[in-house]
Amino acid sequence: MSGAPLCATLLVCCPDRKGLVAALAQLLYDHGANLLEAHQHADAADKMFFQRIHFDMDELDIPRDQLEDLLRIECGRYGMRWRISYSDRLKRVAILVSRFEHCLQDLLLRRRLGELACEIPLILSNHPDLQSVAEQNGIPYHVFPITAASKAEQEAREIALLEEHEIDLIVLARYMQVLSQEFTERFPERIINIHHSTLPAFVGARPYHQAHERGVKLIGATAHYATSELDEGPIIAQDVEPASHDDTVDDLVRKGRDVERMVLARAVRWHLEDRIIAHGRRTIIFH
Amino acid sequence: MSGAPLCATLLVCCPDRKGLVAALAQLLYDHGANLLEAHQHADAADKMFFQRIHFDMDELDIPRDQLEDLLRIECGRYGMRWRISYSDRLKRVAILVSRFEHCLQDLLLRRRLGELACEIPLILSNHPDLQSVAEQNGIPYHVFPITAASKAEQEAREIALLEEHEIDLIVLARYMQVLSQEFTERFPERIINIHHSTLPAFVGARPYHQAHERGVKLIGATAHYATSELDEGPIIAQDVEPASHDDTVDDLVRKGRDVERMVLARAVRWHLEDRIIAHGRRTIIFH
Amino acid sequence: MSGAPLCATLLVCCPDRKGLVAALAQLLYDHGANLLEAHQHADAADKMFFQRIHFDMDELDIPRDQLEDLLRIECGRYGMRWRISYSDRLKRVAILVSRFEHCLQDLLLRRRLGELACEIPLILSNHPDLQSVAEQNGIPYHVFPITAASKAEQEAREIALLEEHEIDLIVLARYMQVLSQEFTERFPERIINIHHSTLPAFVGARPYHQAHERGVKLIGATAHYATSELDEGPIIAQDVEPASHDDTVDDLVRKGRDVERMVLARAVRWHLEDRIIAHGRRTIIFH
Amino acid sequence: MSGAPLCATLLVCCPDRKGLVAALAQLLYDHGANLLEAHQHADAADKMFFQRIHFDMDELDIPRDQLEDLLRIECGRYGMRWRISYSDRLKRVAILVSRFEHCLQDLLLRRRLGELACEIPLILSNHPDLQSVAEQNGIPYHVFPITAASKAEQEAREIALLEEHEIDLIVLARYMQVLSQEFTERFPERIINIHHSTLPAFVGARPYHQAHERGVKLIGATAHYATSELDEGPIIAQDVEPASHDDTVDDLVRKGRDVERMVLARAVRWHLEDRIIAHGRRTIIFH
């Protein structure tokens, strides 16, 4: 990827009105940006405007802080929420795990293969089990055992560590603890969770046992931004695997693992590529 | 299909014990049957035995009523539920519809193309809308308008008509009336329904509007045997289509139609080919 | 759909350079257009620019012929290929069939359901078999029997009929005749064909027999624009269905039909919604 | 899995005739076997019989060598090819790799998770690159650099090593060397390979570049038994991922990796579970 041009990605969201595409395109053009991809979506029901612009900065005629000043002014005129990121500043990702390794391994493999453009400065866990995986990948591993009594205190320490490391994205890679409202609200649209999904959905313990008893023919997974409403945040990605009566509970768990890691990796990649805007309970995802 | 051999399909289900496969295989072999496909499944949790045997009868050395006598005796020894069907006796299917034509058209097309080996002696509806579709296919169309007041009486008339026509399978092809418990219990494992399925599931009115507001990334459908528990009968088939933020409610409805008709056709075909055993809330499906 | 706003869709394609998005967006904004969707794609290898703009014309301050004059001038400046279509002018589609009805029925059903915004003024065939399907849908059906000797003459008559009816799109819905180069070149990017696809691919007669002998585990279909290179035009859509050793040749043919009609309908819908730009041997498809 | 019953899996294949199911089921029943799953398939075209029987041996009344003697006699009567394997004797798998790690990592992860019941006593490679992966998993890693001049000699050394370690299955996990005919014929139906598959197929170098230029909409992979005909052995599993014009060559390669490792893992699992019978250029796979 050396020699790749310096690029930026701009995401904006505001109430819809005429002229928004022209205004931003003109501003960027006036300063030498070369648009590589631009997708705009207007939501008819909400009357909202969403846009992603991915552009080459190599011939930009102003420094990026001045570009951001101009964007701040222009976006301010239209009441836009906006954010911009740059290809030379990798996002910093923390992965939270418990005992299951499949999602963690998958994310680490994909990063090695160049699929996920990010740094992973730390892995956090409530269990020591996956320490050696972190070590093999040269990533510090921090254990925060959690009990009902210690939860608030331990979460505070975790939050401090995450902020100290300037973490942009927190990935719950089968982290088996429910985050407190304080935690999720500290990192809005910056925590991605993965959970199983079946048709019908099963709540409570041992979902795969319930799915087996009910004889479902699909096993699925959903990746979403974590909010204070458990498993109710904006959905980013979903997929399923076929199941049959032949499948034991172990088989369903295996299929669940396959679809979990594929769906989680997809969601993380889209976030790292600034393809997602969360809006209320929904996401807009630009491909 | 002329010149196809005369075949039979035997489905059995009983508490598991040793020797069941040998006993049935021996009985059929002793009388000249040629096994074409035989699948056996033992459920480890339930300790139940399920088997489907598809065999060529051309060299059977006894008439089929005597074969059935022997099966009755043998299956009786093991406490087996069993049923047999023959390739020269097409199942008789009634289709129940309301106003949506997509599932009905799909079933009729597949029957014309030879995908569904059945007769369709009648179509029932609570609305006159699809009369012309029935006529184009040369199938009598009976309208039973249903109100809260008339429901019991109309259902009684429908049941009488279905029994008079010796209907083997009732397909609810987007029939928008809930059948009474009397109705579903009259035709156990003989009514197939199709309904939308999403992750999460939405109950109540306008499911596609709810799915749109929630931003689901998959639109699915489930075909199941209808029981007195609404939408809770044994699941036969499920599938999904990807959805995105770009999809309007109309788009979700369109995707729902596609997956509904594919899934319903699959379930009906499997039933007609005697591939399904319902057991409690689950199905065993032999492929 | 009554009460839907009057909309236009603009597709453009040209060598990439800076300022293209701004130029078009500004032109449309200056005259009161409200952009509903705008997707831009820059091909890094080819240095080509592709864009689709879908906009609301209700508050346009000039008549559409003047808008087209302005577009002609602006697009001329950049060497753009462009075309525009309007939601109040339905595309006119001719369907060509032979003896198989599944794709034809599917397209007609989808049009009735409102999935395909088009008129279908005529169906052409080299066989009389599907006359009644056309009649049931109130569409004139023209039979042009084709022999090696008559092919050139019959194609000339077909072309004359298609041009007389101002046909925008020709759909080969399992039309089992190879079109001559003269025919395909008369309607560039305006003929959509569907054909089977397997891994590996089988050429020559009886592809499903070959696929069965080879034991393929997927049955697929490809929709593409027809060009003078048989089955080699730009690919629009592809999909597959799983297959197994249990599948007879008839089963493979059935699965082929399912995937053919889904894929063909998808390609036709995208064309009708002006989502496709063909570029060389490839397509850009805006979602 | 401790406490799991001792099980055996019997695969048989012979010209079809009546009584085969009964004969084997009776033999097993007579000696106390409890059938857990039994699937039989008769190929109508070939007149061949295929069967997989999975049975519980806990109450078997003879030792397994005597059972094998009886099977040898019985299978001999019918001209059956047969093989049996036991749950207490894990298959021994060698993995051959070059420089790509994704398939290797996936197989090792799945083994750790209990998805693949096997031992992996050695990893062979023509490059040293993946040495550390092997070490992290405690598996000996043998490097056999291959040049045109050294190929025959190096292959002979590899074969000797594989035989010394009593390897049951050789998995080519993106091993970028073509095996000689001597090699493949030494391990018939015991070498599984994975390769990319697209529609249409591209031969020669840089298939993903060709696929990108051609604008394919699906990226697939095929797992098959390796034979002396390159990439032409019996197909075990195939799958695809959707692709679009947005995908760069790197994206296609990434999608290829995803589908490669899923498909390869599936094929290896089915082989380890004795679910596959190769017959000519096809496979029968019992689920």
JSON list of N, CA, C and O in Angstrom, two decimals, chain B residues 89-107:
[
{"chain": "B", "resi": 89, "resn": "ARG", "atom": "N", "xyz": [-50.51, -42.20, -7.24]},
{"chain": "B", "resi": 89, "resn": "ARG", "atom": "CA", "xyz": [-51.64, -41.55, -6.57]},
{"chain": "B", "resi": 89, "resn": "ARG", "atom": "C", "xyz": [-51.18, -40.16, -6.15]},
{"chain": "B", "resi": 89, "resn": "ARG", "atom": "O", "xyz": [-50.56, -40.00, -5.10]},
{"chain": "B", "resi": 90, "resn": "LEU", "atom": "N", "xyz": [-51.43, -39.18, -7.02]},
{"chain": "B", "resi": 90, "resn": "LEU", "atom": "CA", "xyz": [-50.99, -37.82, -6.74]},
{"chain": "B", "resi": 90, "resn": "LEU", "atom": "C", "xyz": [-51.72, -37.25, -5.53]},
{"chain": "B", "resi": 90, "resn": "LEU", "atom": "O", "xyz": [-52.92, -37.48, -5.35]},
{"chain": "B", "resi": 91, "resn": "LYS", "atom": "N", "xyz": [-50.99, -36.54, -4.70]},
{"chain": "B", "resi": 91, "resn": "LYS", "atom": "CA", "xyz": [-51.63, -35.86, -3.57]},
{"chain": "B", "resi": 91, "resn": "LYS", "atom": "C", "xyz": [-52.55, -34.77, -4.09]},
{"chain": "B", "resi": 91, "resn": "LYS", "atom": "O", "xyz": [-52.31, -34.17, -5.12]},
{"chain": "B", "resi": 92, "resn": "ARG", "atom": "N", "xyz": [-53.60, -34.52, -3.33]},
{"chain": "B", "resi": 92, "resn": "ARG", "atom": "CA", "xyz": [-54.60, -33.53, -3.72]},
{"chain": "B", "resi": 92, "resn": "ARG", "atom": "C", "xyz": [-54.44, -32.29, -2.84]},
{"chain": "B", "resi": 92, "resn": "ARG", "atom": "O", "xyz": [-54.56, -32.36, -1.63]},
{"chain": "B", "resi": 93, "resn": "VAL", "atom": "N", "xyz": [-54.17, -31.19, -3.48]},
{"chain": "B", "resi": 93, "resn": "VAL", "atom": "CA", "xyz": [-53.81, -29.97, -2.77]},
{"chain": "B", "resi": 93, "resn": "VAL", "atom": "C", "xyz": [-54.88, -28.90, -2.96]},
{"chain": "B", "resi": 93, "resn": "VAL", "atom": "O", "xyz": [-55.33, -28.66, -4.09]},
{"chain": "B", "resi": 94, "resn": "ALA", "atom": "N", "xyz": [-55.27, -28.27, -1.87]},
{"chain": "B", "resi": 94, "resn": "ALA", "atom": "CA", "xyz": [-56.12, -27.07, -1.95]},
{"chain": "B", "resi": 94, "resn": "ALA", "atom": "C", "xyz": [-55.27, -25.87, -1.57]},
{"chain": "B", "resi": 94, "resn": "ALA", "atom": "O", "xyz": [-54.51, -25.93, -0.60]},
{"chain": "B", "resi": 95, "resn": "ILE", "atom": "N", "xyz": [-55.40, -24.81, -2.34]},
{"chain": "B", "resi": 95, "resn": "ILE", "atom": "CA", "xyz": [-54.66, -23.59, -2.05]},
{"chain": "B", "resi": 95, "resn": "ILE", "atom": "C", "xyz": [-55.64, -22.55, -1.52]},
{"chain": "B", "resi": 95, "resn": "ILE", "atom": "O", "xyz": [-56.69, -22.32, -2.12]},
{"chain": "B", "resi": 96, "resn": "LEU", "atom": "N", "xyz": [-55.30, -21.94, -0.39]},
{"chain": "B", "resi": 96, "resn": "LEU", "atom": "CA", "xyz": [-56.11, -20.87, 0.17]},
{"chain": "B", "resi": 96, "resn": "LEU", "atom": "C", "xyz": [-55.39, -19.54, -0.03]},
{"chain": "B", "resi": 96, "resn": "LEU", "atom": "O", "xyz": [-54.21, -19.42, 0.32]},
{"chain": "B", "resi": 97, "resn": "VAL", "atom": "N", "xyz": [-56.10, -18.59, -0.60]},
{"chain": "B", "resi": 97, "resn": "VAL", "atom": "CA", "xyz": [-55.48, -17.29, -0.90]},
{"chain": "B", "resi": 97, "resn": "VAL", "atom": "C", "xyz": [-56.39, -16.16, -0.44]},
{"chain": "B", "resi": 97, "resn": "VAL", "atom": "O", "xyz": [-57.57, -16.39, -0.12]},
{"chain": "B", "resi": 98, "resn": "SER", "atom": "N", "xyz": [-55.84, -14.98, -0.40]},
{"chain": "B", "resi": 98, "resn": "SER", "atom": "CA", "xyz": [-56.64, -13.78, -0.17]},
{"chain": "B", "resi": 98, "resn": "SER", "atom": "C", "xyz": [-56.50, -12.89, -1.41]},
{"chain": "B", "resi": 98, "resn": "SER", "atom": "O", "xyz": [-57.10, -13.21, -2.42]},
{"chain": "B", "resi": 99, "resn": "ARG", "atom": "N", "xyz": [-55.70, -11.85, -1.32]},
{"chain": "B", "resi": 99, "resn": "ARG", "atom": "CA", "xyz": [-55.59, -10.95, -2.47]},
{"chain": "B", "resi": 99, "resn": "ARG", "atom": "C", "xyz": [-54.24, -11.00, -3.16]},
{"chain": "B", "resi": 99, "resn": "ARG", "atom": "O", "xyz": [-54.11, -10.56, -4.30]},
{"chain": "B", "resi": 100, "resn": "PHE", "atom": "N", "xyz": [-53.22, -11.47, -2.49]},
{"chain": "B", "resi": 100, "resn": "PHE", "atom": "CA", "xyz": [-51.88, -11.48, -3.09]},
{"chain": "B", "resi": 100, "resn": "PHE", "atom": "C", "xyz": [-51.73, -12.69, -4.00]},
{"chain": "B", "resi": 100, "resn": "PHE", "atom": "O", "xyz": [-52.05, -13.81, -3.61]},
{"chain": "B", "resi": 101, "resn": "GLU", "atom": "N", "xyz": [-51.22, -12.46, -5.18]},
{"chain": "B", "resi": 101, "resn": "GLU", "atom": "CA", "xyz": [-51.17, -13.55, -6.15]},
{"chain": "B", "resi": 101, "resn": "GLU", "atom": "C", "xyz": [-49.82, -14.22, -6.26]},
{"chain": "B", "resi": 101, "resn": "GLU", "atom": "O", "xyz": [-49.71, -15.28, -6.88]},
{"chain": "B", "resi": 102, "resn": "HIS", "atom": "N", "xyz": [-48.76, -13.64, -5.70]},
{"chain": "B", "resi": 102, "resn": "HIS", "atom": "CA", "xyz": [-47.42, -14.13, -6.05]},
{"chain": "B", "resi": 102, "resn": "HIS", "atom": "C", "xyz": [-47.18, -15.58, -5.65]},
{"chain": "B", "resi": 102, "resn": "HIS", "atom": "O", "xyz": [-46.61, -16.35, -6.40]},
{"chain": "B", "resi": 103, "resn": "CYS", "atom": "N", "xyz": [-47.62, -15.97, -4.47]},
{"chain": "B", "resi": 103, "resn": "CYS", "atom": "CA", "xyz": [-47.40, -17.36, -4.05]},
{"chain": "B", "resi": 103, "resn": "CYS", "atom": "C", "xyz": [-48.28, -18.31, -4.88]},
{"chain": "B", "resi": 103, "resn": "CYS", "atom": "O", "xyz": [-47.83, -19.38, -5.29]},
{"chain": "B", "resi": 104, "resn": "LEU", "atom": "N", "xyz": [-49.51, -17.91, -5.12]},
{"chain": "B", "resi": 104, "resn": "LEU", "atom": "CA", "xyz": [-50.41, -18.75, -5.91]},
{"chain": "B", "resi": 104, "resn": "LEU", "atom": "C", "xyz": [-49.85, -18.96, -7.32]},
{"chain": "B", "resi": 104, "resn": "LEU", "atom": "O", "xyz": [-49.78, -20.09, -7.81]},
{"chain": "B", "resi": 105, "resn": "GLN", "atom": "N", "xyz": [-49.45, -17.87, -7.97]},
{"chain": "B", "resi": 105, "resn": "GLN", "atom": "CA", "xyz": [-48.92, -17.98, -9.32]},
{"chain": "B", "resi": 105, "resn": "GLN", "atom": "C", "xyz": [-47.68, -18.88, -9.35]},
{"chain": "B", "resi": 105, "resn": "GLN", "atom": "O", "xyz": [-47.50, -19.68, -10.26]},
{"chain": "B", "resi": 106, "resn": "ASP", "atom": "N", "xyz": [-46.86, -18.73, -8.34]},
{"chain": "B", "resi": 106, "resn": "ASP", "atom": "CA", "xyz": [-45.63, -19.51, -8.30]},
{"chain": "B", "resi": 106, "resn": "ASP", "atom": "C", "xyz": [-45.94, -21.00, -8.18]},
{"chain": "B", "resi": 106, "resn": "ASP", "atom": "O", "xyz": [-45.33, -21.83, -8.87]},
{"chain": "B", "resi": 107, "resn": "LEU", "atom": "N", "xyz": [-46.89, -21.35, -7.32]},
{"chain": "B", "resi": 107, "resn": "LEU", "atom": "CA", "xyz": [-47.24, -22.77, -7.16]},
{"chain": "B", "resi": 107, "resn": "LEU", "atom": "C", "xyz": [-47.84, -23.32, -8.45]},
{"chain": "B", "resi": 107, "resn": "LEU", "atom": "O", "xyz": [-47.52, -24.45, -8.86]}
]
